[in-house]
PDB file of C-alpha atoms in Angstrom:
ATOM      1  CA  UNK A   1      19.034 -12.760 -24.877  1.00 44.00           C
ATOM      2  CA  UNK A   2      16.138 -14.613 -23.713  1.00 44.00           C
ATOM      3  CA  UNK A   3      17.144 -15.136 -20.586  1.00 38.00           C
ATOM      4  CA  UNK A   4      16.964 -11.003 -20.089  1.00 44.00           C
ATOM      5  CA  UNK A   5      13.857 -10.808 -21.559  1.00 41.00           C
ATOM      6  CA  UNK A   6      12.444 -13.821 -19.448  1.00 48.00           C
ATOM      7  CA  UNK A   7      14.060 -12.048 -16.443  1.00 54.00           C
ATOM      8  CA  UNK A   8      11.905  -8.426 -17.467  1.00 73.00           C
ATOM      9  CA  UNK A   9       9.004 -10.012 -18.164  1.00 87.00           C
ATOM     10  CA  UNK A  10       7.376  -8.965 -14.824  1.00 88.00           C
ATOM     11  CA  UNK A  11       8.729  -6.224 -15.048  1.00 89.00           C
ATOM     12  CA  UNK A  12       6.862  -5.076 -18.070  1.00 89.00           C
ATOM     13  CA  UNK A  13       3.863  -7.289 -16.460  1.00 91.00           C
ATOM     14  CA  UNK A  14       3.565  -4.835 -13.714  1.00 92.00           C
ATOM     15  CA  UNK A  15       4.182  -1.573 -15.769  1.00 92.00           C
ATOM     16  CA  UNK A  16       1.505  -2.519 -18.274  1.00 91.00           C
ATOM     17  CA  UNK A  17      -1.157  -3.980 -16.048  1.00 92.00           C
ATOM     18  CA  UNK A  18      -0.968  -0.598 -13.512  1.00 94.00           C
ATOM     19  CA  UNK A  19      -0.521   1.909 -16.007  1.00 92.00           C
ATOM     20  CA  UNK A  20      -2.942   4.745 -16.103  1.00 93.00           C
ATOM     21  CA  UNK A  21      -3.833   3.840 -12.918  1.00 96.00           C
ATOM     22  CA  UNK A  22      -1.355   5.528 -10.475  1.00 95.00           C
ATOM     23  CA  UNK A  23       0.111   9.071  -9.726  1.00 96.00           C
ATOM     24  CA  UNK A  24       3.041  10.473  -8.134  1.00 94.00           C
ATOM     25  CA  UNK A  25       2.596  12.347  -4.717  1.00 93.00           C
ATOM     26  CA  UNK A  26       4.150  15.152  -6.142  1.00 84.00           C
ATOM     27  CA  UNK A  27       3.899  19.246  -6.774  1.00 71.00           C
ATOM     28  CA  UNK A  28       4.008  22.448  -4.409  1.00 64.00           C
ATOM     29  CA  UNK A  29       0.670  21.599  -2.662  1.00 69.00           C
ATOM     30  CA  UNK A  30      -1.135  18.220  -2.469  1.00 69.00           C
ATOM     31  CA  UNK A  31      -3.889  20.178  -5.327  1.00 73.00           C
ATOM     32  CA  UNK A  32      -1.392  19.303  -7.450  1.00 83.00           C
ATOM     33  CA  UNK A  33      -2.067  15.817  -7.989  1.00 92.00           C
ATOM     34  CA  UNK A  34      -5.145  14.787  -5.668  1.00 94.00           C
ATOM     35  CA  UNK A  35      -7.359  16.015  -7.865  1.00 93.00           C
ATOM     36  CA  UNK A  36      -5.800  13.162 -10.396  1.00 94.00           C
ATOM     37  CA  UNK A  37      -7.131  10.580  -7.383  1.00 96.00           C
ATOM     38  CA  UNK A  38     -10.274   9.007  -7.790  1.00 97.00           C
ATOM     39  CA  UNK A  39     -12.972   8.407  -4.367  1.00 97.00           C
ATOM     40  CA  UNK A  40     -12.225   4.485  -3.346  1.00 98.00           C
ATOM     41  CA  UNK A  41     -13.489   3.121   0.235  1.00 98.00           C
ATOM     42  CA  UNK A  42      -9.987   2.960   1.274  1.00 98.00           C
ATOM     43  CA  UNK A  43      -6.499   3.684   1.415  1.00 98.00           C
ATOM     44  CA  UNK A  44      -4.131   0.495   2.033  1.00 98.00           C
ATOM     45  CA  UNK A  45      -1.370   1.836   3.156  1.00 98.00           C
ATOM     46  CA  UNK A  46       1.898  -1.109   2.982  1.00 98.00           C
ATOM     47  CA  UNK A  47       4.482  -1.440   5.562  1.00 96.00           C
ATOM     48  CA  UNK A  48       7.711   0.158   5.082  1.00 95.00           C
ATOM     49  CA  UNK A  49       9.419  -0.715   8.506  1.00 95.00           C
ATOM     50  CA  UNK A  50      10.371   0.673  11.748  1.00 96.00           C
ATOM     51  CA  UNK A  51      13.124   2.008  13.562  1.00 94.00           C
ATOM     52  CA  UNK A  52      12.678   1.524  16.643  1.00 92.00           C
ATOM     53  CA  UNK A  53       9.013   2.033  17.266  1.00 93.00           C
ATOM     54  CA  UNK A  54       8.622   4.840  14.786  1.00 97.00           C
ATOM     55  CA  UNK A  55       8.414   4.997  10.693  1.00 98.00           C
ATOM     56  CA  UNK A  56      11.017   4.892   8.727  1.00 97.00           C
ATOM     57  CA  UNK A  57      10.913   8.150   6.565  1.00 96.00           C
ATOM     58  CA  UNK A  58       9.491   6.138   3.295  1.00 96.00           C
ATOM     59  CA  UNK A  59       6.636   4.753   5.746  1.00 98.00           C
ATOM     60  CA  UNK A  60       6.022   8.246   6.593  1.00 97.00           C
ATOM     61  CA  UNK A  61       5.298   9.660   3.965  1.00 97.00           C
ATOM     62  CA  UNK A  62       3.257   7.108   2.775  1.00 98.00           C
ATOM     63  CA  UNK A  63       1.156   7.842   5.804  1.00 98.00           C
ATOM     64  CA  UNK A  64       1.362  11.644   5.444  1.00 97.00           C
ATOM     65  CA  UNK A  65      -0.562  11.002   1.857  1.00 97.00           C
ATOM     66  CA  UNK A  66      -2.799   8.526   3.347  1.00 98.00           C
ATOM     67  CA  UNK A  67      -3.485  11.317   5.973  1.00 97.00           C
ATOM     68  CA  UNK A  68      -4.186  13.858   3.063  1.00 96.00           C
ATOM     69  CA  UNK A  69      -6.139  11.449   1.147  1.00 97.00           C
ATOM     70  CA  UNK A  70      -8.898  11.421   3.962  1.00 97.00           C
ATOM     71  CA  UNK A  71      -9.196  15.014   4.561  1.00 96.00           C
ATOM     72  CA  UNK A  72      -9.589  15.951   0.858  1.00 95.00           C
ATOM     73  CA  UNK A  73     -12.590  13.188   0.772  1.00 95.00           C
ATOM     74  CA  UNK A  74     -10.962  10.778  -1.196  1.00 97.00           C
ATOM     75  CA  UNK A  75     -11.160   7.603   0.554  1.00 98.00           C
ATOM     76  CA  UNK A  76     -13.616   6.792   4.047  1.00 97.00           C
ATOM     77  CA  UNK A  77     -11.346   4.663   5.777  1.00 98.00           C
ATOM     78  CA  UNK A  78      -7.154   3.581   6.247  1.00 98.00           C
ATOM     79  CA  UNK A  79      -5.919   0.319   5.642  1.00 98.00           C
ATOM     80  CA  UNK A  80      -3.016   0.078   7.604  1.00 98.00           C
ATOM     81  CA  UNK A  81      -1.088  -3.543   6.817  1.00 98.00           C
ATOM     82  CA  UNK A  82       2.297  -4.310   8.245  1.00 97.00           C
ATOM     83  CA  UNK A  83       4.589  -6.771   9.481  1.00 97.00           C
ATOM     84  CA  UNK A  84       3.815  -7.846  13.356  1.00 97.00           C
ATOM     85  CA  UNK A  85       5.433 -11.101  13.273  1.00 93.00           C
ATOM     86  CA  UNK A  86       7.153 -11.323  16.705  1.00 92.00           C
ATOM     87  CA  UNK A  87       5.652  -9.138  19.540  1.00 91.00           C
ATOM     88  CA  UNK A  88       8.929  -6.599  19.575  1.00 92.00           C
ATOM     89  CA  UNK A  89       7.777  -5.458  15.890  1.00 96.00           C
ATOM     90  CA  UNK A  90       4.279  -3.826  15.247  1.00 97.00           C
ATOM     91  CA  UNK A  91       4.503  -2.196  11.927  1.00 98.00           C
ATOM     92  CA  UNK A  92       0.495  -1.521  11.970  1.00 98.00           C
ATOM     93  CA  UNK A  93       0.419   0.325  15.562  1.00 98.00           C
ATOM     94  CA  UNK A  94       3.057   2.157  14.957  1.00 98.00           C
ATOM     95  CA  UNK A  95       1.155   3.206  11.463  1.00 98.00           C
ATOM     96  CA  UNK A  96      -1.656   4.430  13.849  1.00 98.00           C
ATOM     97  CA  UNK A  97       0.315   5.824  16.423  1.00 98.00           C
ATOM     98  CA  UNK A  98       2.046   8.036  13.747  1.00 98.00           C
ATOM     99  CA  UNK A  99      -1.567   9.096  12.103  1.00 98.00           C
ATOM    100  CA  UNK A 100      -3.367   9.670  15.409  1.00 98.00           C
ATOM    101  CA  UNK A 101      -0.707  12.027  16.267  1.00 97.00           C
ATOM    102  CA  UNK A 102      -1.634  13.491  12.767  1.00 96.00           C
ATOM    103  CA  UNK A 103      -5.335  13.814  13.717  1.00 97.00           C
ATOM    104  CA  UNK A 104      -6.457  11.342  11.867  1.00 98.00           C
ATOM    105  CA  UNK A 105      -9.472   9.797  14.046  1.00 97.00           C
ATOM    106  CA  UNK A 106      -9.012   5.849  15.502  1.00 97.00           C
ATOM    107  CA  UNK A 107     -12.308   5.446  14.338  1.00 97.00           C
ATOM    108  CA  UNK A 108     -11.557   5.555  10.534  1.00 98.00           C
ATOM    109  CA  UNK A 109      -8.489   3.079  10.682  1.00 98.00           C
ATOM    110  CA  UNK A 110      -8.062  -0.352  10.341  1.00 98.00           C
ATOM    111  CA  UNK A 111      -5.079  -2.224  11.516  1.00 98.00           C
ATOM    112  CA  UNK A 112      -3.989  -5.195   9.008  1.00 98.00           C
ATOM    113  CA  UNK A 113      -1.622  -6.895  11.403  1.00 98.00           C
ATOM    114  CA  UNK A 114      -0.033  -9.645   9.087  1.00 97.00           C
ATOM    115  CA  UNK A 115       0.323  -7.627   5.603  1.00 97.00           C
ATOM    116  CA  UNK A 116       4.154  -9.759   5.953  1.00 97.00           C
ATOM    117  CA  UNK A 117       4.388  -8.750   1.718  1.00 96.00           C
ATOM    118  CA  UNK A 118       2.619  -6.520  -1.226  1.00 97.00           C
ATOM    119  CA  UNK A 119       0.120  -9.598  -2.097  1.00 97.00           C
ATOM    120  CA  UNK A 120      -0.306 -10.471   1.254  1.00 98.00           C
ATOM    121  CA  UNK A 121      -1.772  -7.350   1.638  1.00 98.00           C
ATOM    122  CA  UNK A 122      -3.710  -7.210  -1.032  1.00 98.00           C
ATOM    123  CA  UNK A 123      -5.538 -10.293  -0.790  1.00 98.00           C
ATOM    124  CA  UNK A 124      -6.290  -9.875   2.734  1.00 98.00           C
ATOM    125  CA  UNK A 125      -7.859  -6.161   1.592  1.00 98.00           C
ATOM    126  CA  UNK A 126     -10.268  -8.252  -0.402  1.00 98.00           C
ATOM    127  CA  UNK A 127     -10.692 -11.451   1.408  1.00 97.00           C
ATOM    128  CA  UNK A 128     -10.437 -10.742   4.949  1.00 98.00           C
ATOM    129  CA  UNK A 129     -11.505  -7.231   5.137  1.00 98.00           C
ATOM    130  CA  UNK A 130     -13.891  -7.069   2.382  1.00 98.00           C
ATOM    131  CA  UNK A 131     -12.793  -4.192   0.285  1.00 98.00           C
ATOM    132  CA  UNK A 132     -13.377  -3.606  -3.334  1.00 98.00           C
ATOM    133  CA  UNK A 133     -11.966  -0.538  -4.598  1.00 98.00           C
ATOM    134  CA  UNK A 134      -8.527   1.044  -2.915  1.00 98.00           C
ATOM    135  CA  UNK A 135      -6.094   3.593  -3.343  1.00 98.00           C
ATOM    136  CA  UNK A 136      -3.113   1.548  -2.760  1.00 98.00           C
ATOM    137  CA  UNK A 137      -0.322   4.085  -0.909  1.00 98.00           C
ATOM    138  CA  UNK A 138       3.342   3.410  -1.448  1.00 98.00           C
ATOM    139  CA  UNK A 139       6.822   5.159  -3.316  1.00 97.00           C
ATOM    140  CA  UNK A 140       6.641   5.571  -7.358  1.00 96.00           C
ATOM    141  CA  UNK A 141       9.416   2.358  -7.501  1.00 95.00           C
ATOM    142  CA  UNK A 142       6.707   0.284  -5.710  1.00 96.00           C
ATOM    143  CA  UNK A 143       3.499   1.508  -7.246  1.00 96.00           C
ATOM    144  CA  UNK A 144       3.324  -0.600 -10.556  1.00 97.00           C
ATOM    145  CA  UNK A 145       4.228  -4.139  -8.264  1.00 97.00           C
ATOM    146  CA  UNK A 146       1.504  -2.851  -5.473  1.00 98.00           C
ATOM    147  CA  UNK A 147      -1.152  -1.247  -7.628  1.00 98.00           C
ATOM    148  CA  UNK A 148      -0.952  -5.162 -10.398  1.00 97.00           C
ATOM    149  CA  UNK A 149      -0.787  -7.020  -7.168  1.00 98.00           C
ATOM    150  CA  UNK A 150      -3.843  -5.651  -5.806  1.00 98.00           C
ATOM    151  CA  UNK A 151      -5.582  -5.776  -9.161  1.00 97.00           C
ATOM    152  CA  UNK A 152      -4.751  -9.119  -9.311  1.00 97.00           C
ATOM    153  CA  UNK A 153      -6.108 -10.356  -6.111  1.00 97.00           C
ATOM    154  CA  UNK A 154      -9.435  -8.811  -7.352  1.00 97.00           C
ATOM    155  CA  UNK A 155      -9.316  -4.901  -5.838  1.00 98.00           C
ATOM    156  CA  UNK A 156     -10.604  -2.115  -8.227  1.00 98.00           C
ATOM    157  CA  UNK A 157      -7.287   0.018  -7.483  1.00 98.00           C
ATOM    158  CA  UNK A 158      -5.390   3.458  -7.877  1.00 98.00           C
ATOM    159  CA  UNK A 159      -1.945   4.205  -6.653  1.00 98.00           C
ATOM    160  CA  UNK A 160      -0.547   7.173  -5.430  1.00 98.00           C
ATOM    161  CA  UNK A 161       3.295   7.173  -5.043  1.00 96.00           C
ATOM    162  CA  UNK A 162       5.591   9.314  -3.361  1.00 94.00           C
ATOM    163  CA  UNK A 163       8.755  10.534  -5.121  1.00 91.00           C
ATOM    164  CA  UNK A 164      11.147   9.170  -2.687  1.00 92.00           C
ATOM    165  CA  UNK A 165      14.463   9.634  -4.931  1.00 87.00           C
ATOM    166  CA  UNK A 166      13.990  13.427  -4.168  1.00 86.00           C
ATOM    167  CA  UNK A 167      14.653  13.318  -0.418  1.00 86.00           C
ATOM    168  CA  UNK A 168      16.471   9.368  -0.049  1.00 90.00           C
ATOM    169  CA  UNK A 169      17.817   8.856  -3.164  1.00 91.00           C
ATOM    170  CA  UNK A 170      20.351   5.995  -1.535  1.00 91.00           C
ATOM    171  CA  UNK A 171      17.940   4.011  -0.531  1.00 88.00           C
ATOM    172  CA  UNK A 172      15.808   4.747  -3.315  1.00 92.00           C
ATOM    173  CA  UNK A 173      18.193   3.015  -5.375  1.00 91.00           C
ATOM    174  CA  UNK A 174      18.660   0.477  -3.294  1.00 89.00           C
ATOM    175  CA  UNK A 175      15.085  -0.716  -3.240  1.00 88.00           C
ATOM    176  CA  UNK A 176      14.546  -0.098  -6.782  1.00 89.00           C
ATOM    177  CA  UNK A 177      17.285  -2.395  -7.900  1.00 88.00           C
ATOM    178  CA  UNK A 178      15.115  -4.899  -5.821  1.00 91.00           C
ATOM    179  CA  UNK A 179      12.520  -4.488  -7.999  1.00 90.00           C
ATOM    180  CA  UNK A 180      13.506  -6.988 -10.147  1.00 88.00           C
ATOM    181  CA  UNK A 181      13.547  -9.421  -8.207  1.00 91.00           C
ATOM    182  CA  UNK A 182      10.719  -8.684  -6.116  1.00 92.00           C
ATOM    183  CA  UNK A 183       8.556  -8.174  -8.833  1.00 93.00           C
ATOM    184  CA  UNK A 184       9.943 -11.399 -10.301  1.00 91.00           C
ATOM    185  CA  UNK A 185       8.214 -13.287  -7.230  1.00 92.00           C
ATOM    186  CA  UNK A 186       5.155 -11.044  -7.074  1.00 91.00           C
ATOM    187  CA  UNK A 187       4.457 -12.896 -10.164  1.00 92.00           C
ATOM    188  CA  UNK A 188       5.004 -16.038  -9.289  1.00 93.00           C
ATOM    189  CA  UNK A 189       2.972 -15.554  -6.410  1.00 92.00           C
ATOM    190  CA  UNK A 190      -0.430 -14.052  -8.288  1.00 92.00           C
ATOM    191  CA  UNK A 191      -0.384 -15.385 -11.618  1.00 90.00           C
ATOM    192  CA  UNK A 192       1.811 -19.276 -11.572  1.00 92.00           C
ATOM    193  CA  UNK A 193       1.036 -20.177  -7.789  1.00 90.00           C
ATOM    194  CA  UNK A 194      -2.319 -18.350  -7.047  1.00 90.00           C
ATOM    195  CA  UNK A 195      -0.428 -17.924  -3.078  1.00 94.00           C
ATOM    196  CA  UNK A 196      -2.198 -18.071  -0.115  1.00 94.00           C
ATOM    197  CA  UNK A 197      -1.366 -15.363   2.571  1.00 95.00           C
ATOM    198  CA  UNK A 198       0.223 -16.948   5.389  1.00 95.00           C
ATOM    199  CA  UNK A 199      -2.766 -15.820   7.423  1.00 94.00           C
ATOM    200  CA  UNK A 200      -5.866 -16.471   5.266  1.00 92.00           C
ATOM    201  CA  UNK A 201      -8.334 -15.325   7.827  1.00 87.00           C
ATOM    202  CA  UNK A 202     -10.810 -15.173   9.482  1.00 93.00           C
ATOM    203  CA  UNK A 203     -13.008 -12.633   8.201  1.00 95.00           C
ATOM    204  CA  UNK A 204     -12.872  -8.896   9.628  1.00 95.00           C
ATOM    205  CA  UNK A 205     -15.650  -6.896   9.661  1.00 96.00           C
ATOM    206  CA  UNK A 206     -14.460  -3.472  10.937  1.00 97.00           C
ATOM    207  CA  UNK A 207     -13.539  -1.758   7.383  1.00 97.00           C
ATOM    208  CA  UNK A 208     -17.013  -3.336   6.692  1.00 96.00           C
ATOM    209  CA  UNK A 209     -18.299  -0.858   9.627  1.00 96.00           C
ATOM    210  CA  UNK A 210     -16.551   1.761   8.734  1.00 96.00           C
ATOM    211  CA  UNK A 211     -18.021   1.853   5.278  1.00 96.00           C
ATOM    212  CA  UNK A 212     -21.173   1.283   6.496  1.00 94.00           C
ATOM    213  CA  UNK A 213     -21.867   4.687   8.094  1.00 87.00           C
ATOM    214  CA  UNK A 214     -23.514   7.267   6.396  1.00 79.00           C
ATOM    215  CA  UNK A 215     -21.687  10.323   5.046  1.00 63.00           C
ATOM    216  CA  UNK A 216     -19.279  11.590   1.988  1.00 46.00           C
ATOM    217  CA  UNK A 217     -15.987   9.712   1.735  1.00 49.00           C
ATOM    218  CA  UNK A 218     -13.804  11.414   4.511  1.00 43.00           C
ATOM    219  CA  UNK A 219     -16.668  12.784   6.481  1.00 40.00           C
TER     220      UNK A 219
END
């Protein structure tokens, strides 16, 4: 017995330390729930892998709400943090590609290239790139992990999830039953070993730029 509740302890971690502070991507129009979304200078929009050099359909849809989190004025600028570990794998240009194509302008996104994990990214949002408040993009299975991770690393955050079981429920499933264990090492990571990204720096200041110009969030 106390093994299993030693095991769900970061589990309930995560739940408690996110909750009230995340929303589902979900309803017949994106009214539905953006107006539950506060203004933050950013979304930081996670990795979700690639095939080939295109999304995966959970990456995409993060970056369709990302998309619709700019034009409805609700953050200034993208975040886009992904794996580009070996130079046949470019999570973050392939995030841009994808959004471009979208309309989204170059000049309001910022490629993260070595967001390898959840608190990777995060603490590069706030050390490297110098954010303070985000709207942390994602699926609803991920959201409590992404949105306590972020916290933790000292971000002012919201998450907005998509409802992935609707349209992938296998891999839904799959992912979710990671959870555990991911979750498991997210807090190891933030709260026993205080982890250092694997790239710690240097400092960016292009998000800093970004934020810097004059106009309402989204403008």
């Amino acid at each position: 017995m106390s093994l299993s509740v030693l095991a769900l302890a970061p589990m309930t971690w995560a739940w408690l330390s996110s909750s009230g502070q995340r929303v589902a991507a979900e309803g017949r129009a994106p009214a539905d729930w953006l107006g539950r979304v506060p203004e933050t200078q950013a979304a930081l929009v996670l990795g979700a892998g690639l095939y080939g050099d295109q999304p995966t359909p959970m990456l995409a849809r993060r970056l369709d709400i990302a998309a619709e989190l700019y034009r409805a004025g609700k953050v200034r600028a993208l975040l886009l943090s992904g794996d580009n570990s070996r130079k046949d794998y470019d999570e973050p240009t392939a995030m841009r590609d994808y959004l471009r194509a979208k309309g989204v302008p170059d000049a309001v996104m910022v490629l993260d290239y070595a967001g390898f994990d959840t608190w990777d990214s995060c603490v590069r949002a706030r050390q490297v790139f110098g954010a303070e408040r985000v709207t942390v993009v994602t699926q609803e299975f991920h959201m409590p992990r992404a949105v306590t991770l972020c916290r933790t690393a000292g971000l002012e955050t919201f998450g907005v999830g998509d409802d992935s079981a609707r349209r992938l429920p296998g891999p839904t499933y799959v992912y979710a039953a990671r959870e555990l264990f991911a979750t498991a090492k997210a807090f190891a990571d933030a709260k026993i070993l205080d982890s250092d990204p694997v790239f710690p720096g240097p400092r960016e200041v292009s998000l800093t730029r970004i934020l810097s110009q004059p106009g309402a969030p989204g403008a």
